[in-house]
Amino acid sequence: MSKERTTDSGRTRRDYVKYGGAILGGSLLAGCAGDSESKTTSTTTADTTSSSDGTTKTEDDSYSVTMAPTGSVTFESVPGRWVAYGGGYADMGVALGKADGMTGIGGADRYYTGFYDELPGVSVDRTKLENNDIGKAGMGKELFYELDNDVHVMDPRMLVNWFDWSEKDVEEIASNVGPFVGNLIFRREDEWHDYRYYTLYEAFEKIAELFRERERYEAFKELHDEFVAKIQTKLPPADERPNVLLVYEGSNEPVKFSPYRLNDKGTSKKQWRDLGVSDALASSGIDGISTTDRGRIDYETMLEIDPDAILLRAHERQSATEFRDTVLEFMRGHPVASKLTAVKNGRVYRGGYLYQGPIHNLFLTERGAKQLYPDIFGEVTGDDELFDRERVANIVKGAF
């Protein structure tokens, strides 16, 4: 679908790359700009009809996808080149068979692709993604010109509030390079996000509309619904399920933690809600992480709450055994942490990805079930598979 779009000065986007493009590099820039209404990127056409994949199809074969905050965005054909900010949307693209078109990522270090190794014939080019890490390079506009994508699968309001873009910057890239389709869905605690949120599968459905892959989406949703229902029928009664404390800290010798709240319904906590656990912070008055509050808690605060289980993020490149041999072992030797019920019982686990898509979610739900209910689903270090890997791989490859 790619075509030469011109800048205000009359140069095409490829002219911009030739004369003003930058080599990816530098450090991550994080900022917080004031909130304002997002402009809607849209193209109107006459004579539209409803397509079987849920999009609006026009008589000239263009179609539109509607998702907050950008509204209705019209495409002349299916995007070939695309970039996602987070691993959740990247995983959606892979699930829909579009891995080859992904040109980069907004944080390669937080896009975990190891699970793909368990799916025959499913892979991504990590070298390409690491070389084109727009997050590590600072999310500058010139990077968007350089990658020359047909669509940017990310929330433009994130660019305004995290990376100091202006509304004019967003409009420029949408007009001169490619539109934005995406919504920040991994958490629901940012004050500037005053528009609709989407569940994981609601957002996945929108990305399926974007890539015209309705059948793959429906196949994934059927598999997901069957899997979660099967898990939930085996869960113990609600009063016998653990309460959990979900926190973030990357050190193998952690002493202070950033807390998360399970009840904010962000997609990064989906597996814990599906597994029926309760939030240990529910009546504590402690808020979760947001862009305006980076509060920390220590072991003394944890001891007042004394959760049944502790879920610790930022250790996803460690195996279950490596995590226990480092983090849990440190906690067992700490004078305060060693008093925690979860530490005494060895119920301290890796907490899952911040950005998760449909493939990630299947694996993380399986892992979470084993972490919290090993007597029912088997040990997390065991070989028991709770969902069909081959079926997942076949959906990705279109063989279903």
Short mmCIF file of C-alpha atoms in Angstrom, two decimals:
data_model
loop_
_atom_site.label_atom_id
_atom_site.label_comp_id
_atom_site.label_asym_id
_atom_site.label_seq_id
_atom_site.Cartn_x
_atom_site.Cartn_y
_atom_site.Cartn_z
CA MET A 1 0.00 0.00 0.00
CA SER A 2 3.02 2.22 0.39
CA LYS A 3 3.03 5.40 -1.65
CA GLU A 4 5.10 8.57 -1.71
CA ARG A 5 3.65 11.04 0.80
CA THR A 6 5.10 14.54 0.85
CA THR A 7 6.06 16.76 3.76
CA ASP A 8 4.93 20.38 4.00
CA SER A 9 8.08 21.40 2.16
CA GLY A 10 7.26 19.14 -0.78
CA ARG A 11 9.82 16.43 -0.04
CA THR A 12 8.70 12.83 -0.02
CA ARG A 13 9.28 10.76 3.10
CA ARG A 14 12.09 8.92 1.29
CA ASP A 15 13.68 12.29 0.46
CA TYR A 16 13.52 13.01 4.17
CA VAL A 17 15.30 9.76 4.95
CA LYS A 18 17.94 10.53 2.32
CA TYR A 19 18.72 14.03 3.55
CA GLY A 20 17.65 14.12 7.16
CA GLY A 21 17.39 10.54 8.43
CA ALA A 22 19.27 9.48 11.56
CA ILE A 23 21.04 6.27 12.48
CA LEU A 24 19.25 4.49 15.32
CA GLY A 25 21.08 5.04 18.57
CA GLY A 26 21.12 7.10 21.74
CA SER A 27 19.21 6.56 24.96
CA LEU A 28 15.57 6.26 25.89
CA LEU A 29 13.93 9.63 26.41
CA ALA A 30 10.99 9.61 28.80
CA GLY A 31 8.92 12.69 29.50
CA CYS A 32 5.45 13.74 30.48
CA ALA A 33 3.67 16.43 28.51
CA GLY A 34 0.34 18.01 29.35
CA ASP A 35 -2.82 16.17 28.34
CA SER A 36 -4.93 17.41 25.46
CA GLU A 37 -7.47 16.01 23.06
CA SER A 38 -6.05 13.70 20.42
CA LYS A 39 -6.77 14.53 16.80
CA THR A 40 -8.58 11.87 14.80
CA THR A 41 -6.81 10.49 11.75
CA SER A 42 -9.41 9.61 9.16
CA THR A 43 -10.15 9.46 5.49
CA THR A 44 -13.71 9.52 4.27
CA THR A 45 -14.92 7.69 1.20
CA ALA A 46 -18.27 7.29 -0.44
CA ASP A 47 -20.35 4.13 -0.75
CA THR A 48 -19.24 1.87 2.09
CA THR A 49 -20.33 -1.66 2.90
CA SER A 50 -19.76 -3.98 5.84
CA SER A 51 -17.04 -6.58 5.25
CA SER A 52 -17.07 -10.10 6.69
CA ASP A 53 -13.94 -9.34 8.72
CA GLY A 54 -15.65 -6.58 10.69
CA THR A 55 -14.08 -3.61 8.95
CA THR A 56 -15.85 -1.05 6.79
CA LYS A 57 -15.10 -1.77 3.13
CA THR A 58 -15.48 0.82 0.38
CA GLU A 59 -16.17 0.17 -3.28
CA ASP A 60 -12.59 1.04 -4.24
CA ASP A 61 -11.31 -1.78 -1.95
CA SER A 62 -10.15 0.56 0.80
CA TYR A 63 -11.35 -0.15 4.34
CA SER A 64 -11.35 1.57 7.71
CA VAL A 65 -10.48 0.54 11.24
CA THR A 66 -11.93 2.41 14.20
CA MET A 67 -10.08 2.41 17.51
CA ALA A 68 -9.67 5.04 20.24
CA PRO A 69 -7.95 7.45 20.40
CA THR A 70 -7.38 7.95 16.65
CA GLY A 71 -10.92 7.15 15.55
CA SER A 72 -11.59 5.86 12.04
CA VAL A 73 -8.48 5.29 9.91
CA THR A 74 -8.84 4.31 6.27
CA PHE A 75 -6.39 2.09 4.38
CA GLU A 76 -6.09 1.65 0.63
CA SER A 77 -4.75 -1.89 1.10
CA VAL A 78 -3.42 -4.12 3.87
CA PRO A 79 -0.30 -2.58 5.48
CA GLY A 80 2.89 -4.43 4.63
CA ARG A 81 5.45 -2.59 6.79
CA TRP A 82 4.56 -1.96 10.41
CA VAL A 83 6.09 -1.21 13.79
CA ALA A 84 4.70 -1.67 17.30
CA TYR A 85 5.79 0.15 20.42
CA GLY A 86 5.26 -2.73 22.85
CA GLY A 87 5.60 -6.48 22.77
CA GLY A 88 1.86 -6.97 23.20
CA TYR A 89 0.97 -5.50 19.82
CA ALA A 90 4.05 -7.11 18.27
CA ASP A 91 2.80 -10.49 19.52
CA MET A 92 -0.61 -9.78 18.00
CA GLY A 93 1.03 -9.19 14.62
CA VAL A 94 2.98 -12.45 14.92
CA ALA A 95 -0.20 -14.31 15.87
CA LEU A 96 -1.84 -12.97 12.72
CA GLY A 97 1.01 -14.22 10.51
CA LYS A 98 2.52 -10.76 9.94
CA ALA A 99 5.94 -11.19 11.58
CA ASP A 100 7.87 -10.63 8.36
CA GLY A 101 6.45 -7.12 7.95
CA MET A 102 7.51 -5.92 11.41
CA THR A 103 10.37 -3.47 10.87
CA GLY A 104 11.20 -2.59 14.47
CA ILE A 105 9.97 -2.41 18.05
CA GLY A 106 9.73 0.17 20.81
CA GLY A 107 11.74 -1.78 23.37
CA ALA A 108 13.30 -5.02 22.15
CA ASP A 109 14.46 -5.91 25.65
CA ARG A 110 10.85 -6.12 26.83
CA TYR A 111 9.59 -8.08 23.85
CA TYR A 112 10.05 -11.68 24.95
CA THR A 113 10.13 -14.11 22.06
CA GLY A 114 11.38 -17.28 23.76
CA PHE A 115 7.92 -18.86 23.78
CA TYR A 116 7.95 -18.89 19.98
CA ASP A 117 10.64 -21.57 20.19
CA GLU A 118 7.92 -23.94 21.40
CA LEU A 119 5.79 -23.28 18.31
CA PRO A 120 7.04 -25.14 15.19
CA GLY A 121 7.67 -22.75 12.31
CA VAL A 122 6.97 -19.56 14.29
CA SER A 123 9.76 -17.02 14.73
CA VAL A 124 10.72 -13.36 14.49
CA ASP A 125 13.92 -11.71 13.30
CA ARG A 126 15.30 -10.45 16.62
CA THR A 127 18.39 -9.01 15.00
CA LYS A 128 16.25 -6.70 12.89
CA LEU A 129 14.17 -5.66 15.88
CA GLU A 130 17.18 -5.00 18.09
CA ASN A 131 18.85 -2.97 15.34
CA ASN A 132 15.65 -0.96 14.88
CA ASP A 133 14.71 -0.40 18.52
CA ILE A 134 12.96 2.95 18.31
CA GLY A 135 12.43 3.00 22.07
CA LYS A 136 16.12 2.67 22.85
CA ALA A 137 16.85 5.28 20.18
CA GLY A 138 14.55 7.84 21.78
CA MET A 139 11.35 7.70 19.70
CA GLY A 140 12.36 10.70 17.60
CA LYS A 141 10.33 11.60 14.51
CA GLU A 142 13.27 11.01 12.19
CA LEU A 143 13.26 7.34 13.19
CA PHE A 144 9.70 7.04 11.96
CA TYR A 145 10.67 8.56 8.63
CA GLU A 146 13.65 6.23 8.42
CA LEU A 147 11.67 3.03 8.98
CA ASP A 148 9.05 4.16 6.46
CA ASN A 149 6.16 2.09 7.81
CA ASP A 150 2.66 1.82 6.40
CA VAL A 151 1.16 1.84 9.89
CA HIS A 152 2.34 2.49 13.45
CA VAL A 153 0.69 0.10 15.90
CA MET A 154 0.84 2.21 19.03
CA ASP A 155 -1.16 4.77 20.97
CA PRO A 156 -0.18 8.29 19.77
CA ARG A 157 -1.24 9.73 23.12
CA MET A 158 1.61 7.72 24.64
CA LEU A 159 4.03 9.62 22.38
CA VAL A 160 2.62 12.92 23.60
CA ASN A 161 2.67 12.01 27.29
CA TRP A 162 5.81 9.88 27.52
CA PHE A 163 8.11 11.21 24.81
CA ASP A 164 7.26 14.92 24.56
CA TRP A 165 5.73 14.77 21.11
CA SER A 166 3.26 17.49 20.21
CA GLU A 167 -0.08 16.98 18.52
CA LYS A 168 1.49 18.51 15.42
CA ASP A 169 4.27 15.88 15.51
CA VAL A 170 1.69 13.09 15.59
CA GLU A 171 -0.25 14.61 12.70
CA GLU A 172 2.95 15.06 10.68
CA ILE A 173 3.99 11.41 10.95
CA ALA A 174 0.44 10.17 10.37
CA SER A 175 0.20 12.25 7.19
CA ASN A 176 3.72 11.90 5.81
CA VAL A 177 4.62 8.33 6.82
CA GLY A 178 1.70 6.24 8.05
CA PRO A 179 -1.24 6.44 10.45
CA PHE A 180 -1.43 5.29 14.06
CA VAL A 181 -3.69 2.48 15.26
CA GLY A 182 -3.36 1.43 18.89
CA ASN A 183 -4.41 2.02 22.47
CA LEU A 184 -2.32 1.82 25.65
CA ILE A 185 -3.93 -1.22 27.25
CA PHE A 186 -1.37 -2.85 29.53
CA ARG A 187 -2.49 -0.78 32.55
CA ARG A 188 -5.33 1.56 33.45
CA GLU A 189 -3.74 3.91 35.95
CA ASP A 190 -2.61 6.88 33.81
CA GLU A 191 -4.62 10.06 34.36
CA TRP A 192 -4.10 11.23 30.77
CA HIS A 193 -5.77 8.11 29.35
CA ASP A 194 -9.33 9.49 29.50
CA TYR A 195 -10.70 7.56 26.51
CA ARG A 196 -11.86 4.01 25.97
CA TYR A 197 -9.71 1.06 27.03
CA TYR A 198 -9.77 -2.36 25.37
CA THR A 199 -9.35 -5.84 26.76
CA LEU A 200 -6.62 -7.98 25.25
CA TYR A 201 -8.96 -9.68 22.81
CA GLU A 202 -10.86 -6.49 21.97
CA ALA A 203 -7.55 -4.88 20.96
CA PHE A 204 -6.47 -8.07 19.16
CA GLU A 205 -9.69 -7.95 17.16
CA LYS A 206 -8.90 -4.39 16.06
CA ILE A 207 -5.42 -5.41 14.92
CA ALA A 208 -6.98 -8.35 13.06
CA GLU A 209 -9.23 -5.84 11.29
CA LEU A 210 -6.15 -3.77 10.46
CA PHE A 211 -4.41 -6.73 8.80
CA ARG A 212 -7.62 -8.29 7.40
CA GLU A 213 -7.05 -11.51 9.37
CA ARG A 214 -10.45 -12.14 10.88
CA GLU A 215 -10.27 -15.93 10.58
CA ARG A 216 -6.96 -16.16 12.43
CA TYR A 217 -8.34 -13.94 15.19
CA GLU A 218 -11.46 -16.07 15.57
CA ALA A 219 -9.36 -19.25 15.68
CA PHE A 220 -7.22 -17.75 18.46
CA LYS A 221 -10.24 -16.56 20.41
CA GLU A 222 -11.84 -20.00 20.22
CA LEU A 223 -8.64 -21.65 21.46
CA HIS A 224 -8.22 -19.05 24.22
CA ASP A 225 -11.80 -19.33 25.45
CA GLU A 226 -11.62 -23.12 25.54
CA PHE A 227 -8.29 -23.04 27.39
CA VAL A 228 -9.34 -20.51 30.04
CA ALA A 229 -12.65 -22.31 30.62
CA LYS A 230 -10.81 -25.60 31.08
CA ILE A 231 -8.43 -24.01 33.60
CA GLN A 232 -11.20 -22.30 35.53
CA THR A 233 -13.27 -25.47 35.94
CA LYS A 234 -10.35 -26.98 37.86
CA LEU A 235 -9.66 -24.04 40.19
CA PRO A 236 -10.33 -24.51 43.92
CA PRO A 237 -13.17 -22.59 45.61
CA ALA A 238 -12.62 -18.84 45.84
CA ASP A 239 -11.89 -18.90 49.58
CA GLU A 240 -9.09 -21.41 49.00
CA ARG A 241 -7.27 -19.40 46.34
CA PRO A 242 -4.19 -17.34 47.28
CA ASN A 243 -4.02 -13.58 47.53
CA VAL A 244 -1.02 -12.26 45.63
CA LEU A 245 1.22 -9.23 45.65
CA LEU A 246 2.43 -8.19 42.19
CA VAL A 247 5.54 -5.97 42.24
CA TYR A 248 8.40 -4.83 40.03
CA GLU A 249 12.14 -4.85 40.80
CA GLY A 250 14.93 -6.02 38.52
CA SER A 251 17.62 -6.79 41.08
CA ASN A 252 18.47 -10.33 42.16
CA GLU A 253 18.83 -8.86 45.66
CA PRO A 254 15.68 -6.74 45.87
CA VAL A 255 14.89 -4.61 48.91
CA LYS A 256 12.34 -2.11 47.55
CA PHE A 257 9.57 -2.68 45.03
CA SER A 258 7.12 -0.84 42.79
CA PRO A 259 3.60 -2.22 43.37
CA TYR A 260 0.94 -3.10 40.83
CA ARG A 261 -2.80 -3.37 41.39
CA LEU A 262 -4.60 -6.37 39.91
CA ASN A 263 -7.97 -4.63 39.87
CA ASP A 264 -7.03 -2.01 37.27
CA LYS A 265 -7.88 -4.55 34.50
CA GLY A 266 -4.83 -3.79 32.40
CA THR A 267 -3.87 -6.55 29.98
CA SER A 268 -0.56 -7.20 31.72
CA LYS A 269 -2.43 -8.76 34.65
CA LYS A 270 -4.95 -10.75 32.63
CA GLN A 271 -3.64 -14.19 33.57
CA TRP A 272 -3.87 -13.45 37.30
CA ARG A 273 -7.49 -12.33 37.01
CA ASP A 274 -8.35 -15.41 34.91
CA LEU A 275 -6.73 -17.59 37.57
CA GLY A 276 -9.06 -16.18 40.23
CA VAL A 277 -6.52 -14.76 42.66
CA SER A 278 -7.21 -11.74 44.84
CA ASP A 279 -5.11 -8.60 45.18
CA ALA A 280 -3.18 -8.48 48.46
CA LEU A 281 -3.20 -4.67 48.23
CA ALA A 282 -6.99 -4.45 47.94
CA SER A 283 -7.54 -2.78 51.33
CA SER A 284 -4.05 -1.35 51.84
CA GLY A 285 -4.54 2.11 50.35
CA ILE A 286 -1.43 1.59 48.22
CA ASP A 287 -1.75 2.63 44.59
CA GLY A 288 -0.11 1.00 41.59
CA ILE A 289 2.55 2.29 39.22
CA SER A 290 1.62 5.15 36.91
CA THR A 291 3.47 7.92 35.11
CA THR A 292 2.70 10.31 37.99
CA ASP A 293 3.31 8.02 40.97
CA ARG A 294 6.38 5.81 41.25
CA GLY A 295 5.82 4.82 44.86
CA ARG A 296 7.98 2.10 46.41
CA ILE A 297 7.34 -0.38 49.19
CA ASP A 298 9.82 -2.32 51.31
CA TYR A 299 9.78 -5.59 53.21
CA GLU A 300 8.35 -3.94 56.33
CA THR A 301 5.30 -2.86 54.30
CA MET A 302 5.09 -6.29 52.71
CA LEU A 303 5.11 -7.88 56.16
CA GLU A 304 2.11 -5.81 57.21
CA ILE A 305 0.24 -7.21 54.19
CA ASP A 306 1.87 -10.66 54.32
CA PRO A 307 0.54 -12.03 51.01
CA ASP A 308 0.17 -15.73 50.26
CA ALA A 309 2.29 -15.34 47.13
CA ILE A 310 4.62 -12.68 45.71
CA LEU A 311 4.88 -12.16 41.95
CA LEU A 312 8.00 -10.29 40.88
CA ARG A 313 8.39 -8.71 37.46
CA ALA A 314 11.59 -7.88 35.51
CA HIS A 315 13.06 -11.40 35.75
CA GLU A 316 11.64 -12.91 32.58
CA ARG A 317 15.04 -13.81 31.13
CA GLN A 318 15.63 -16.15 34.05
CA SER A 319 14.29 -19.68 34.22
CA ALA A 320 12.15 -20.72 37.18
CA THR A 321 15.17 -22.46 38.69
CA GLU A 322 17.48 -19.47 38.15
CA PHE A 323 14.92 -17.18 39.76
CA ARG A 324 14.60 -19.37 42.83
CA ASP A 325 18.37 -19.76 43.16
CA THR A 326 18.91 -15.98 43.14
CA VAL A 327 15.91 -13.90 44.17
CA LEU A 328 14.15 -16.36 46.46
CA GLU A 329 17.44 -17.43 48.02
CA PHE A 330 18.28 -13.79 48.80
CA MET A 331 14.86 -13.25 50.39
CA ARG A 332 15.29 -16.34 52.55
CA GLY A 333 18.50 -14.86 53.92
CA HIS A 334 17.10 -11.34 54.48
CA PRO A 335 16.22 -10.57 58.15
CA VAL A 336 12.77 -9.13 57.31
CA ALA A 337 11.91 -10.83 54.01
CA SER A 338 12.52 -14.23 55.59
CA LYS A 339 9.54 -13.61 57.91
CA LEU A 340 7.10 -13.32 55.00
CA THR A 341 4.70 -16.25 54.63
CA ALA A 342 5.29 -16.37 50.87
CA VAL A 343 9.06 -16.60 51.38
CA LYS A 344 8.77 -19.25 54.06
CA ASN A 345 6.57 -21.35 51.76
CA GLY A 346 8.67 -20.72 48.66
CA ARG A 347 5.78 -18.97 46.92
CA VAL A 348 7.74 -16.20 45.21
CA TYR A 349 7.52 -16.33 41.42
CA ARG A 350 8.25 -14.44 38.22
CA GLY A 351 5.35 -12.07 37.59
CA GLY A 352 4.93 -12.15 33.81
CA TYR A 353 5.34 -9.65 30.99
CA LEU A 354 4.38 -6.01 31.11
CA TYR A 355 3.33 -6.18 27.45
CA GLN A 356 1.59 -9.41 26.49
CA GLY A 357 -0.28 -10.44 23.37
CA PRO A 358 -2.43 -13.52 22.67
CA ILE A 359 0.44 -15.99 22.26
CA HIS A 360 2.23 -14.67 25.34
CA ASN A 361 -0.99 -14.86 27.31
CA LEU A 362 -1.53 -18.55 26.61
CA PHE A 363 1.94 -19.41 27.91
CA LEU A 364 1.77 -17.03 30.87
CA THR A 365 -1.63 -18.34 31.94
CA GLU A 366 -0.28 -21.89 31.79
CA ARG A 367 2.77 -20.88 33.80
CA GLY A 368 0.68 -18.95 36.32
CA ALA A 369 -1.63 -21.93 36.84
CA LYS A 370 1.38 -24.08 37.68
CA GLN A 371 2.91 -21.42 39.93
CA LEU A 372 -0.22 -20.94 42.02
CA TYR A 373 -1.87 -24.37 41.81
CA PRO A 374 0.91 -26.94 41.35
CA ASP A 375 -1.15 -29.70 42.96
CA ILE A 376 -3.74 -29.29 40.20
CA PHE A 377 -1.73 -28.32 37.12
CA GLY A 378 1.76 -29.63 37.83
CA GLU A 379 5.02 -27.96 38.79
CA VAL A 380 6.16 -24.93 36.81
CA THR A 381 9.44 -26.70 36.08
CA GLY A 382 7.60 -29.76 34.74
CA ASP A 383 6.77 -30.73 31.18
CA ASP A 384 2.98 -30.75 31.45
CA GLU A 385 1.38 -28.75 28.59
CA LEU A 386 -2.04 -27.27 29.29
CA PHE A 387 -2.75 -26.13 25.72
CA ASP A 388 -1.96 -27.45 22.24
CA ARG A 389 1.22 -25.84 20.89
CA GLU A 390 0.79 -27.32 17.44
CA ARG A 391 -2.70 -25.86 17.17
CA VAL A 392 -1.33 -22.41 17.99
CA ALA A 393 1.47 -22.77 15.46
CA ASN A 394 -0.97 -23.86 12.76
CA ILE A 395 -3.15 -20.80 13.34
CA VAL A 396 -0.14 -18.51 13.00
CA LYS A 397 0.85 -20.28 9.78
CA GLY A 398 -2.71 -20.21 8.44
CA ALA A 399 -3.04 -24.01 8.48
CA PHE A 400 -6.28 -24.34 10.41
#
